[in-house]
CSV table of C-alpha atoms in Angstrom, one decimal:
chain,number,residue,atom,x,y,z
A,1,UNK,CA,71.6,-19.9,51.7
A,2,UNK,CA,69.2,-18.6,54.1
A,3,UNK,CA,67.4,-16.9,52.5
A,4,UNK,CA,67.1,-20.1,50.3
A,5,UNK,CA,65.9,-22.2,53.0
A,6,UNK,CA,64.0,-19.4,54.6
A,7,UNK,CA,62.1,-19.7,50.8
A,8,UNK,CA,61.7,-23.5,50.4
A,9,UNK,CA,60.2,-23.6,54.3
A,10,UNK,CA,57.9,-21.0,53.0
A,11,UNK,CA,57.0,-22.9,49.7
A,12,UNK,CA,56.4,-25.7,51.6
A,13,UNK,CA,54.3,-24.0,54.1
A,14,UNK,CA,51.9,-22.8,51.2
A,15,UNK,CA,51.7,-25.7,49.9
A,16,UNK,CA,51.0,-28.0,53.1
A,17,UNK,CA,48.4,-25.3,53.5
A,18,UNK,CA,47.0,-25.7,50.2
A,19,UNK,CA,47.1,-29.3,50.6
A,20,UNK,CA,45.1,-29.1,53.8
A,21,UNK,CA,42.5,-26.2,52.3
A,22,UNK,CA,42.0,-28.8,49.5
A,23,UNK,CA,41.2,-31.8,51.7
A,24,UNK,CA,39.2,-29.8,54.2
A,25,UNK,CA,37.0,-28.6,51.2
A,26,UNK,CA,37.2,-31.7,49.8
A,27,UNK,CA,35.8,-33.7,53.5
A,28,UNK,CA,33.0,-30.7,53.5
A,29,UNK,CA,32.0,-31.4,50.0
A,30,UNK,CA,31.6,-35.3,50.8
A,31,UNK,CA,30.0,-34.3,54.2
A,32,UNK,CA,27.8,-31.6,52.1
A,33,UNK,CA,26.8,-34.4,49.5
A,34,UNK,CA,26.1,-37.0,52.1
A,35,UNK,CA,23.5,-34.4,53.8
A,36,UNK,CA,22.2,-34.1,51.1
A,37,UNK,CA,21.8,-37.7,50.0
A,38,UNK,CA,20.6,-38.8,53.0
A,39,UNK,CA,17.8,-36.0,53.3
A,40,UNK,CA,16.7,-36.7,49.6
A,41,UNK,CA,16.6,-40.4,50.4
A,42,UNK,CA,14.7,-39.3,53.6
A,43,UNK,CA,12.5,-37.3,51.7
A,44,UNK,CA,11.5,-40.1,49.1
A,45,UNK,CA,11.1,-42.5,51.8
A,46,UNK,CA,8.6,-40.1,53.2
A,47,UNK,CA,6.5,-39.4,50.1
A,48,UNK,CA,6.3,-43.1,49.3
A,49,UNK,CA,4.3,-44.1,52.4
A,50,UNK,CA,2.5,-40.7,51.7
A,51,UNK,CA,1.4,-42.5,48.8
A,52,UNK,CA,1.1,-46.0,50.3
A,53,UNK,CA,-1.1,-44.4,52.9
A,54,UNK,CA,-3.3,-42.7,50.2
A,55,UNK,CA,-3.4,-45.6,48.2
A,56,UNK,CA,-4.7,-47.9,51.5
A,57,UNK,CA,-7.3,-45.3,52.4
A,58,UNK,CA,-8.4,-45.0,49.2
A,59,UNK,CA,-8.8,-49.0,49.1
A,60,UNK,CA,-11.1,-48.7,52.5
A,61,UNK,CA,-13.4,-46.0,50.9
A,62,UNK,CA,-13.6,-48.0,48.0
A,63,UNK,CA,-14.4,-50.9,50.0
A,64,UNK,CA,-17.1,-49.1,51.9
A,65,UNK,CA,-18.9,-47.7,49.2
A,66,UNK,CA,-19.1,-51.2,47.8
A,67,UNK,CA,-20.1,-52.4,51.5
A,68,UNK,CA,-22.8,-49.5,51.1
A,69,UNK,CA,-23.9,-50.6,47.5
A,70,UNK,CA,-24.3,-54.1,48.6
A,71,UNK,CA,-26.5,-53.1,51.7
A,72,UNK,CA,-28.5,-51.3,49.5
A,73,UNK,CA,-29.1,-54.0,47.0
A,74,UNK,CA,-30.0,-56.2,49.2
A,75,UNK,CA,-32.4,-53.9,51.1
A,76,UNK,CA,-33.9,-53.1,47.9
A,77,UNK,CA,-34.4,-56.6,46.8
A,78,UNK,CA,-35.7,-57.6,50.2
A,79,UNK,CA,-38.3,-54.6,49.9
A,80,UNK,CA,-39.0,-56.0,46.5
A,81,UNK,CA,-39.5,-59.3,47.6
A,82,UNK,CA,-41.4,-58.6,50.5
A,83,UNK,CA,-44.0,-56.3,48.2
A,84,UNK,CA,-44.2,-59.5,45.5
A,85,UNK,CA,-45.1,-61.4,48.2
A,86,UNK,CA,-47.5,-58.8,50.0
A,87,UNK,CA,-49.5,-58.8,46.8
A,88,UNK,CA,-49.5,-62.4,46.4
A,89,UNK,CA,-51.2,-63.0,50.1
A,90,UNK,CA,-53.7,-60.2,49.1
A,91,UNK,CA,-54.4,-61.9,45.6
A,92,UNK,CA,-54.1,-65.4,47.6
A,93,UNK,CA,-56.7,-63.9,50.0
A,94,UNK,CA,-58.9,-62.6,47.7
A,95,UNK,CA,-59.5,-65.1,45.7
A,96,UNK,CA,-60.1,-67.5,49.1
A,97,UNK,CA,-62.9,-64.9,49.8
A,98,UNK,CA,-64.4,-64.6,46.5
A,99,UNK,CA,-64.3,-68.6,46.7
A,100,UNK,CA,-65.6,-69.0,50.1
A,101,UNK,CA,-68.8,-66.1,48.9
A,102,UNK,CA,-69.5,-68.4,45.9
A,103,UNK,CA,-69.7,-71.2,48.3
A,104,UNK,CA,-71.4,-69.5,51.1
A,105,UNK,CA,-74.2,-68.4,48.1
A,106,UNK,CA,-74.0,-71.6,46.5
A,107,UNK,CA,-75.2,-73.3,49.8
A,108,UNK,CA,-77.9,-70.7,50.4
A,109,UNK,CA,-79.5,-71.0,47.4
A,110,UNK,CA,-79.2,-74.4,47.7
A,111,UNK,CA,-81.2,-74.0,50.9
């Protein structure tokens, strides 16, 4: 009888043991998995502003090359302009001249 007892204490010994082996490995599994959740979710989280980041500089250069582009339109139109109108003054004041010499030898022959 004993021994019996002796046996069944021992049987339940291994198997409180076992039951405490299985929920320890059980509690570092779920720690294990949350770890590892929580550091993939970490990681995502960190490569999505990496790519919101990219994506806003990437907007400003954009932006400034257009910014460039349209400076440099205009300043090329404005050249152009000011050249169109350069060369109308110098036709404007060459014909004035010519006009004024025809006068000028209009009147002196006249005299």
């Amino acid at each position: 009888e004993a021994k019996e007892e002796a046996e069944r204490r021992a049987k339940e010994e291994a198997e409180r043991e076992a039951k405490e082996d299985a929920e320890r490995k059980a509690r570092e599994d779920a720690e294990r998995e949350a770890k590892e959740e929580a550091e993939r979710e970490a990681r995502e989280e960190a490569e999505r502003r990496a790519k919101e980041e990219a994506e806003r500089e990437a907007e400003v250069e954009a932006q400034r090359r257009a910014r460039e582009e349209a400076e440099r339109e205009a300043e090329e139109a404005a050249e152009h302009a000011a050249k169109e109108e350069a060369e109308r003054q110098a036709k404007e004041d060459a014909e004035r001249a010519a006009r004024e010499k025809a006068e000028r030898e209009a009147r002196e022959e006249a005299e």
